């Protein structure tokens, strides 16, 4: 079980959090302008990589805030956490 | 017979405290400090169980948690009875009762032993190969296989003991209190680290605490004396918490560990009352020091499993720690120096050693010379090729090993014995290290896997790190702990060690025999009866991966998880396949390290705490009025209220009829309620619901449907505009938490610019729904000041009101199609308002109804239940709810998905009504719907989602989803059931009052 450094509350147990999939996928501003393929790209396609991945997490049993995390999925090391809307602090 | 086996010289045994216990219905005596195993051995008992497959007699083999054979049933026929307990770990107490497992009628004479004779036709994979044919017979085979499977008996009644969970946070966790663990704990605690030291045994000091040999000394003191002083010193350290009888079960990522602390298992039953039996410790450590030691390896030769064959280190422990001799005529069989330590312990007490068989041609250590001086014959370069004796070993055959160790040469020689100690060197206990994600490396020179890459802030020290010599252990422990904790190791300025052992070893994984392998039984996994022959067979049959060989032969799959034999399995595989040992890796070591009881795992979460439930404020009234309850999410909801021995059907028919004929009352408090405020609240609702919200007037209510971004229906409910910037949204009971989460997600991530605030107020209000033609009269009695005229209070509107000065919100909304009101009041007044309504409704036969009647009434009206009629594959269009999807709105969640190529298909499953040919026939929910039963395979068109007998329509009604159902109105379909086919006609899903006359009737 990870220890996650919530950007609002500090270090907490993983059991307080919920994972929310890949980060930095922006909902299209004008969905109706998109083709089926373009909409499907937003809706369904996720990278799910082995290695460093950008993810959304929610402190669901805490402050209920969403934030982003950089995690190496091969060894579960958390490289960084940062607030929604902020740029990733690591590449 | 038994007197000469006990040497009352051990300080760990309290000779003044005699303990009686029962084993297989016979009473024996031991002393306080004994384990069940040591007490049995002191009574001359080796045979304690039967093996799993061949039912071979098996004895105590080890002295610790690695024991594969001596697993017993503890507490016969009581609520505490527990199978598969290792006799080597059970501390005896007055009145202990234990028995052998997997044997009938007794351990001495076991019918199942016939499997041993049948063993030539019971090779690895026997069950897979045999019970395949004919396929239809499997059910018959299964019955017998299940009957004979498993070891021991599980308890049949509730566990009387108390268990609990505890969180521990520490700077440094030290696992294992052997010599290196004790040193590490002292260094950590003395340098200001909050330290926790745990050990699975009942004493501290590991195997060094009974090392009284003159051949290994620390600072010129006997090892055990030096260590005792160390232990005395650390027990006084403030920074150090010590937990004995505590076994680390799992080592997870981020230094999160689970350990089981045993608190009462060593006490007589009558002293356990109201005490916690076992505690699951959830440990979060900043740093972890693993000092779990090593496990002695057995040797793999023909018939290496007889009672009386023990690990040589176990024989040493039984004599040195418990003062118990395992035999009177001992032989030791070894490939390294550690057996000579055992020999010295036996010699010192005058216990006879008939011979030592050593694989090595040359032995050159102080301790071996000392043994030789005692006139003990050492057969150098020899191996054991066979053993004899059914219930106890009585003889062995030995032969000379060839130069390469692959064959035996010369004549066979027989030697008598009643106990054989084997030593195949040591295997570092790296289980916890690998569980944590650590990577091992293989050390060629002594054929061991040792820790290589650490995944977290941790270190392995002592023999679990591959340091076997005393000098090496102490030197490396000091230097690596100093580095690991970044401290000055002044605690130990001068530690000088002397050891009479050297580390030479002749490793042969499978010892050769004069017989062909097919005729031998060389056990690799004792508990599961997997032999070297089975492993070779698996390789011949094409298995290569160690994980596959493991599963095919069941090597390492017993309750001991192959702590003794897994290395040999790997060795035999690589020797047979001609590959290098390190290349195969190991099988995965999974938690728990030793088995955990279910009690420990669940802790206090038993009984009503197992799955907690939520009660509405009116719950007690429902209970008092005979309600049956249904679980909805975490809620207990009143399901129906049977009267005078009614069954569910009768109760629901009565409730449903009353609700339409006069008045019904429903506790709707469980519906999710979200308070929405902010200047952008209307815009927010526009984006999350499919219909338009901007023009909803203050004081009005509207039904809304919420989709997922993929266009599928997610939730529904009525939302009321309480003020210009204030709404209250209701959600389904089960969806409440998820809907709130989803709304928060969009607000925080996609639309942070919106000025909207959400609060869950589900628990804050009690919701009472009064419906039916007389509902108006009843509500006007309860709230006389409220004008209920259609002009002032029309359908789909809301009013603030007061009941006895308590503010409440009243909505005129309906889920039944009847004229109805929903009163929302502060939760703690819920029950009294409910009772007021009941009172006011007395003259109108007001009838409380539960969820089942609610479902029936809404089904008559064709209203969907999200989650019952929908399953995340249905769009509003599929549900024939096109009317609720705004054409004008530019965007809302899921809009774009409503015209994807997939969602506009004509032949999607669509919601329809279903009427049975025979109006009395009620369909089963979940039943399949087909059109043609003649053509096989039969095409499944859909299934029934809701089905009831309507007392108001006097016929059976159902909702279902059917491929292309929208265009099938009036078409005949078939519901095939187990013993009949039911004819149905596709109908409009609204069965009752399509025009809404009941809702708008002038009352």
XYZ file of C-alpha atoms in Angstrom, chain B residues 192-684:
493
model
C 17.326 7.561 18.762
C 15.249 5.550 16.303
C 11.821 4.447 17.525
C 12.332 0.745 16.999
C 10.107 -2.323 16.935
C 11.674 -5.783 17.184
C 9.490 -8.789 16.375
C 10.136 -12.519 16.448
C 7.826 -15.439 15.731
C 9.223 -17.490 18.623
C 8.387 -17.249 22.311
C 11.962 -16.320 23.198
C 14.617 -13.944 21.888
C 18.008 -14.819 20.501
C 17.278 -17.192 17.630
C 19.507 -20.232 17.358
C 22.464 -18.484 19.036
C 20.638 -18.349 22.369
C 21.218 -22.063 22.820
C 24.645 -22.128 21.213
C 26.743 -23.271 24.172
C 29.543 -24.666 22.062
C 33.174 -24.029 22.849
C 33.728 -23.721 19.134
C 32.022 -20.409 18.562
C 32.780 -17.570 20.908
C 32.217 -13.837 20.998
C 34.680 -11.691 22.915
C 35.939 -14.910 24.453
C 32.509 -15.767 25.880
C 30.243 -18.624 24.911
C 27.858 -17.230 22.269
C 24.715 -17.831 24.338
C 26.139 -16.037 27.380
C 27.245 -13.040 25.360
C 23.838 -12.850 23.683
C 21.939 -13.135 26.964
C 23.685 -10.026 28.249
C 22.785 -8.224 25.033
C 19.142 -9.218 25.407
C 19.128 -8.046 29.031
C 20.467 -4.731 27.890
C 17.994 -4.131 25.089
C 14.947 -5.078 27.177
C 15.603 -1.902 29.158
C 15.833 0.421 26.171
C 13.065 3.024 26.093
C 13.047 3.456 22.364
C 12.601 -0.213 21.708
C 9.379 -2.200 21.682
C 9.818 -5.961 21.583
C 7.086 -8.322 20.449
C 7.591 -12.072 20.696
C 5.230 -14.700 19.247
C 4.790 -12.237 16.407
C 5.176 -13.512 12.890
C 5.431 -11.099 9.975
C 2.966 -12.415 7.430
C 3.385 -9.963 4.590
C 5.870 -7.322 3.477
C 4.180 -4.952 1.032
C 5.444 -1.947 -0.882
C 6.283 1.318 0.884
C 7.392 -0.630 3.970
C 3.857 -1.632 4.889
C 3.881 -4.928 6.764
C 1.325 -7.204 8.329
C 2.213 -9.254 11.360
C 0.264 -11.658 13.540
C 0.826 -11.317 17.262
C -0.188 -14.361 19.248
C -1.386 -13.374 22.698
C -3.191 -16.294 24.316
C -2.442 -19.453 22.335
C 0.127 -20.544 24.930
C -2.283 -20.173 27.857
C -4.631 -22.808 29.286
C -8.132 -22.349 27.851
C -9.591 -21.094 31.146
C -7.132 -18.202 31.199
C -8.155 -16.903 27.776
C -11.542 -15.500 28.769
C -12.085 -11.929 27.522
C -8.567 -11.653 26.204
C -7.613 -10.890 22.644
C -6.311 -14.087 21.072
C -4.452 -12.730 18.080
C -3.747 -9.264 16.845
C -3.092 -8.285 13.273
C -0.450 -5.572 13.350
C -0.450 -3.178 10.427
C 3.035 -1.787 10.560
C 4.228 1.249 8.647
C 8.003 1.499 9.125
C 10.311 4.178 7.807
C 13.078 1.603 7.612
C 12.957 -2.174 7.733
C 15.759 -4.475 8.813
C 15.082 -8.060 7.828
C 16.950 -10.583 9.955
C 14.802 -13.637 9.361
C 17.679 -16.104 9.390
C 17.885 -19.221 7.296
C 16.252 -22.609 7.062
C 18.288 -25.802 7.017
C 17.956 -27.815 3.832
C 17.122 -31.487 3.941
C 18.845 -33.940 1.609
C 16.968 -35.692 -1.178
C 17.463 -39.462 -1.203
C 15.267 -42.550 -1.386
C 12.745 -42.822 1.480
C 13.964 -39.620 3.075
C 10.616 -39.044 4.770
C 10.366 -41.684 7.512
C 9.471 -40.737 11.090
C 12.749 -40.318 12.940
C 14.380 -38.375 10.117
C 14.862 -34.784 11.232
C 16.893 -31.801 10.199
C 20.189 -31.930 12.026
C 19.641 -28.388 13.339
C 16.299 -29.527 14.797
C 17.999 -32.346 16.706
C 20.423 -29.796 18.088
C 17.657 -27.452 19.139
C 15.630 -30.217 20.787
C 18.592 -31.230 22.918
C 20.063 -27.786 23.611
C 16.869 -25.777 24.107
C 14.336 -28.344 25.330
C 16.701 -30.968 26.739
C 15.111 -33.668 24.606
C 16.952 -36.380 22.721
C 15.271 -37.309 19.439
C 16.855 -40.770 19.446
C 19.133 -43.088 21.325
C 21.049 -44.357 18.299
C 21.657 -41.383 16.087
C 23.203 -41.056 12.682
C 23.929 -37.719 11.082
C 23.959 -37.284 7.331
C 25.455 -34.078 5.993
C 27.212 -32.226 3.219
C 28.585 -29.433 5.421
C 29.968 -28.628 8.877
C 26.782 -27.708 10.760
C 25.901 -31.355 11.524
C 29.115 -31.520 13.567
C 27.720 -28.870 15.900
C 24.743 -31.165 16.442
C 27.163 -34.028 17.012
C 29.000 -32.063 19.703
C 25.726 -31.217 21.466
C 24.827 -34.919 21.531
C 28.326 -35.982 22.597
C 28.317 -33.503 25.493
C 25.207 -35.201 26.904
C 26.488 -38.687 26.217
C 23.866 -39.460 23.587
C 25.019 -42.133 21.229
C 25.985 -41.304 17.652
C 26.423 -44.436 15.547
C 28.001 -42.714 12.576
C 28.236 -39.576 10.511
C 27.722 -39.863 6.765
C 29.334 -36.955 4.964
C 29.065 -36.330 1.217
C 32.407 -34.603 1.275
C 35.636 -36.482 0.617
C 37.642 -34.091 2.703
C 36.642 -32.391 5.884
C 38.932 -29.885 7.445
C 37.590 -28.006 10.422
C 38.347 -27.867 14.128
C 34.911 -29.094 15.041
C 35.086 -32.151 12.774
C 38.434 -33.163 14.277
C 36.911 -32.819 17.716
C 34.035 -35.113 16.732
C 36.467 -37.653 15.314
C 38.399 -37.564 18.588
C 35.270 -38.951 20.268
C 35.637 -42.158 18.270
C 32.693 -41.513 16.012
C 33.051 -43.081 12.626
C 32.740 -40.606 9.767
C 31.947 -42.033 6.340
C 33.543 -39.491 4.039
C 32.345 -39.290 0.464
C 29.340 -41.473 1.266
C 25.625 -41.037 0.761
C 22.499 -42.627 2.185
C 20.774 -44.648 -0.561
C 17.814 -46.033 1.338
C 16.125 -46.128 4.739
C 13.997 -48.746 6.492
C 11.326 -48.878 9.174
C 7.609 -48.201 8.649
C 6.510 -46.161 11.642
C 10.012 -45.178 12.691
C 13.356 -45.383 10.964
C 15.454 -48.379 12.107
C 18.150 -48.779 9.490
C 19.866 -47.014 6.606
C 21.919 -48.185 3.630
C 24.917 -46.178 2.552
C 27.161 -46.282 -0.488
C 30.222 -44.435 -1.706
C 29.661 -41.500 -4.050
C 31.460 -41.397 -7.377
C 33.946 -38.579 -7.969
C 31.388 -36.448 -9.810
C 28.703 -37.290 -7.261
C 26.278 -38.451 -9.942
C 26.381 -42.187 -9.157
C 27.167 -44.528 -6.317
C 29.979 -47.084 -6.380
C 31.127 -50.050 -4.330
C 29.176 -52.144 -1.859
C 26.120 -51.264 0.099
C 26.505 -51.088 3.849
C 23.676 -51.125 6.395
C 23.731 -49.147 9.625
C 21.164 -49.293 12.437
C 19.682 -46.177 13.962
C 16.467 -44.814 15.463
C 17.047 -41.237 14.398
C 18.686 -39.714 11.336
C 19.695 -36.058 11.281
C 20.118 -34.551 7.818
C 21.834 -31.348 6.831
C 21.988 -30.058 3.266
C 23.309 -26.615 4.109
C 21.204 -23.510 4.570
C 18.649 -21.549 2.583
C 18.368 -17.831 3.436
C 14.762 -16.972 4.378
C 14.274 -14.372 1.663
C 10.473 -14.764 1.549
C 9.654 -11.376 3.038
C 12.339 -9.621 1.015
C 10.902 -10.911 -2.269
C 7.333 -10.172 -1.151
C 8.358 -6.539 -0.841
C 9.415 -6.552 -4.475
C 13.125 -7.260 -3.908
C 15.166 -8.954 -6.578
C 17.407 -11.917 -5.751
C 20.733 -13.023 -7.132
C 22.124 -16.541 -7.181
C 25.450 -17.192 -5.436
C 27.150 -20.050 -7.241
C 29.706 -21.092 -4.649
C 27.186 -22.272 -2.072
C 24.097 -22.398 -4.286
C 21.897 -19.872 -2.501
C 19.628 -17.020 -3.553
C 20.435 -13.819 -1.684
C 18.950 -10.301 -1.700
C 20.286 -8.107 -4.458
C 18.081 -5.113 -5.308
C 16.044 -3.468 -2.534
C 12.766 -1.860 -3.642
C 12.311 0.304 -0.521
C 14.259 1.650 2.439
C 15.216 -1.745 3.863
C 18.125 -4.079 4.348
C 18.644 -7.787 4.994
C 21.264 -8.863 7.515
C 22.586 -12.084 8.996
C 21.990 -15.464 7.434
C 18.910 -14.329 5.451
C 21.438 -12.206 3.590
C 23.663 -15.233 2.990
C 26.101 -14.655 5.862
C 26.433 -18.024 7.574
C 29.606 -17.880 9.656
C 29.421 -16.225 13.091
C 32.332 -13.942 12.329
C 30.832 -12.917 8.996
C 27.383 -12.329 10.517
C 28.705 -10.003 13.194
C 31.132 -8.115 10.972
C 28.586 -7.542 8.193
C 25.746 -6.715 10.573
C 27.834 -3.986 12.185
C 29.013 -2.438 8.969
C 25.759 -2.589 7.063
C 23.585 -1.302 9.925
C 25.990 1.561 10.477
C 25.657 2.522 6.847
C 21.910 1.854 6.648
C 21.056 3.996 9.678
C 23.855 6.447 8.988
C 25.196 6.156 12.524
C 28.431 5.651 14.387
C 28.481 2.053 15.582
C 30.171 2.820 18.883
C 27.810 0.333 20.585
C 30.153 -2.443 19.525
C 33.792 -1.308 19.546
C 35.439 -4.666 19.760
C 33.633 -7.793 18.810
C 35.979 -10.687 18.342
C 34.684 -14.035 17.263
C 36.067 -17.533 17.052
C 34.366 -20.227 15.041
C 35.355 -23.846 14.634
C 33.335 -24.313 11.450
C 34.322 -23.729 7.901
C 31.889 -23.110 5.072
C 32.850 -25.945 2.723
C 29.932 -27.855 1.260
C 29.360 -30.524 -1.382
C 26.003 -29.655 -2.887
C 24.164 -32.458 -4.705
C 20.479 -31.596 -5.196
C 19.324 -35.152 -5.837
C 21.562 -37.749 -4.299
C 22.239 -40.786 -6.502
C 20.906 -44.229 -5.691
C 21.710 -47.755 -6.776
C 18.078 -48.005 -7.941
C 16.644 -46.406 -11.046
C 14.821 -43.162 -10.365
C 11.471 -44.783 -11.182
C 11.872 -47.101 -8.216
C 12.728 -44.414 -5.674
C 10.668 -42.140 -3.481
C 12.901 -39.174 -2.825
C 10.602 -36.539 -1.375
C 11.124 -32.925 -2.336
C 7.845 -31.636 -0.916
C 6.987 -33.758 2.089
C 3.547 -32.411 2.781
C 2.253 -32.791 -0.773
C 4.194 -35.963 -1.523
C 6.000 -34.524 -4.540
C 9.098 -36.568 -5.339
C 12.183 -36.005 -7.485
C 10.663 -38.548 -9.860
C 7.545 -36.376 -10.266
C 9.637 -33.327 -11.096
C 11.604 -35.273 -13.702
C 8.347 -36.586 -15.162
C 7.032 -33.039 -15.478
C 10.175 -32.046 -17.357
C 9.870 -35.082 -19.638
C 6.312 -34.085 -20.397
C 7.510 -30.697 -21.568
C 7.031 -28.400 -18.605
C 9.897 -25.912 -18.353
C 8.752 -22.904 -16.346
C 9.297 -23.391 -12.636
C 5.806 -22.011 -12.014
C 4.304 -24.693 -14.264
C 6.339 -27.526 -12.735
C 5.224 -26.320 -9.321
C 1.554 -26.489 -10.220
C 1.793 -29.780 -12.097
C 3.641 -31.604 -9.334
C 2.162 -29.504 -6.463
C 5.695 -28.940 -5.180
C 5.626 -26.113 -2.668
C 1.860 -25.845 -2.639
C 1.229 -27.184 0.870
C 0.566 -25.179 4.000
C 4.346 -24.903 4.481
C 4.710 -23.465 0.961
C 7.792 -25.575 0.358
C 10.055 -23.832 2.829
C 12.280 -26.923 2.908
C 12.208 -28.371 -0.580
C 11.676 -25.565 -3.089
C 15.421 -25.066 -3.615
C 15.868 -28.752 -4.356
C 13.032 -28.640 -6.874
C 14.827 -25.787 -8.635
C 18.116 -27.668 -8.438
C 16.661 -30.863 -9.893
C 14.990 -28.910 -12.691
C 18.190 -27.162 -13.687
C 20.270 -30.336 -13.427
C 17.767 -32.290 -15.515
C 17.165 -29.550 -18.054
C 20.879 -28.706 -18.214
C 20.354 -25.064 -17.379
C 21.980 -22.786 -14.838
C 20.332 -22.465 -11.423
C 20.021 -18.684 -11.410
C 18.266 -18.632 -14.780
C 14.963 -20.106 -13.659
C 14.502 -17.645 -10.842
C 12.349 -18.880 -7.997
C 8.646 -19.435 -7.632
C 6.832 -16.443 -6.217
C 6.815 -16.219 -2.429
C 3.342 -15.065 -1.534
C 1.998 -13.809 1.751
C 1.303 -14.973 4.359
C 4.666 -16.407 5.393
C 2.873 -18.758 7.767
C -0.902 -19.340 7.638
C -3.168 -16.782 9.313
C -6.471 -17.552 10.987
C -9.602 -16.015 9.490
C -10.179 -14.474 12.897
C -6.969 -12.489 12.617
C -7.825 -11.309 9.142
C -11.306 -10.024 10.013
C -10.443 -8.758 13.499
C -13.423 -6.995 15.061
C -15.333 -6.831 11.785
C -17.597 -9.716 12.692
C -21.332 -10.026 13.287
C -23.100 -6.756 12.625
C -19.771 -5.054 11.961
C -18.898 -7.409 9.118
C -20.819 -5.307 6.628
C -22.152 -2.195 8.313
C -25.565 -0.928 7.302
C -27.363 2.394 7.356
C -30.761 2.871 8.960
C -33.259 5.579 8.069
C -34.623 7.811 10.853
C -37.879 5.843 10.580
C -36.200 2.433 10.822
C -37.471 1.608 14.306
C -41.070 2.142 13.203
C -40.589 -0.312 10.322
C -39.137 -2.869 12.708
C -42.024 -2.369 15.159
C -44.478 -2.813 12.302
C -43.220 -6.137 11.116
C -41.351 -4.950 8.007
C -39.111 -7.282 6.078
C -35.955 -5.510 4.952
C -34.018 -5.357 1.714
C -30.388 -4.296 1.345
C -30.016 -1.386 -1.059
C -26.449 -0.152 -1.190
C -25.494 0.009 2.480
C -29.074 0.765 3.474
C -31.660 -1.427 5.091
C -34.895 -0.488 3.349
C -38.370 -1.678 4.307
C -39.211 -4.251 1.623
C -42.828 -5.070 2.490
C -44.971 -5.217 5.630
C -46.606 -8.660 5.934
C -49.863 -8.736 7.896
C -51.474 -11.828 9.409
C -49.111 -14.442 7.947
C -49.136 -12.926 4.473
C -46.369 -14.013 2.163
C -44.471 -11.451 0.154
C -46.747 -11.710 -2.868
C -49.900 -11.244 -0.813
C -48.451 -8.302 1.099
C -47.276 -6.551 -2.055
C -50.631 -7.055 -3.798
C -52.451 -5.555 -0.827
C -50.021 -2.625 -0.508
C -50.145 -1.864 -4.235
C -53.890 -1.861 -4.372
C -54.240 0.349 -1.307
C -51.806 2.893 -2.715
C -53.910 3.322 -5.858
C -57.332 2.966 -4.252
C -56.809 5.234 -1.283
C -53.402 6.076 0.171
C -49.926 4.635 0.568
C -46.891 5.865 2.508
C -43.244 5.170 1.711
C -40.002 5.904 3.541
C -37.877 7.446 0.788
C -35.168 8.789 3.105
C -32.480 6.678 1.453
C -32.621 8.577 -1.834
C -29.410 10.539 -2.307
C -29.784 14.269 -1.740
C -27.213 16.771 -2.952
C -27.498 20.448 -2.099
C -26.243 22.544 -5.027
C -25.544 26.244 -4.655
C -23.695 28.952 -6.554
C -24.219 31.488 -9.307
C -23.501 28.864 -11.957
C -25.735 26.152 -10.471
C -28.216 26.271 -13.390
C -25.461 26.131 -15.958
C -23.917 23.196 -14.093
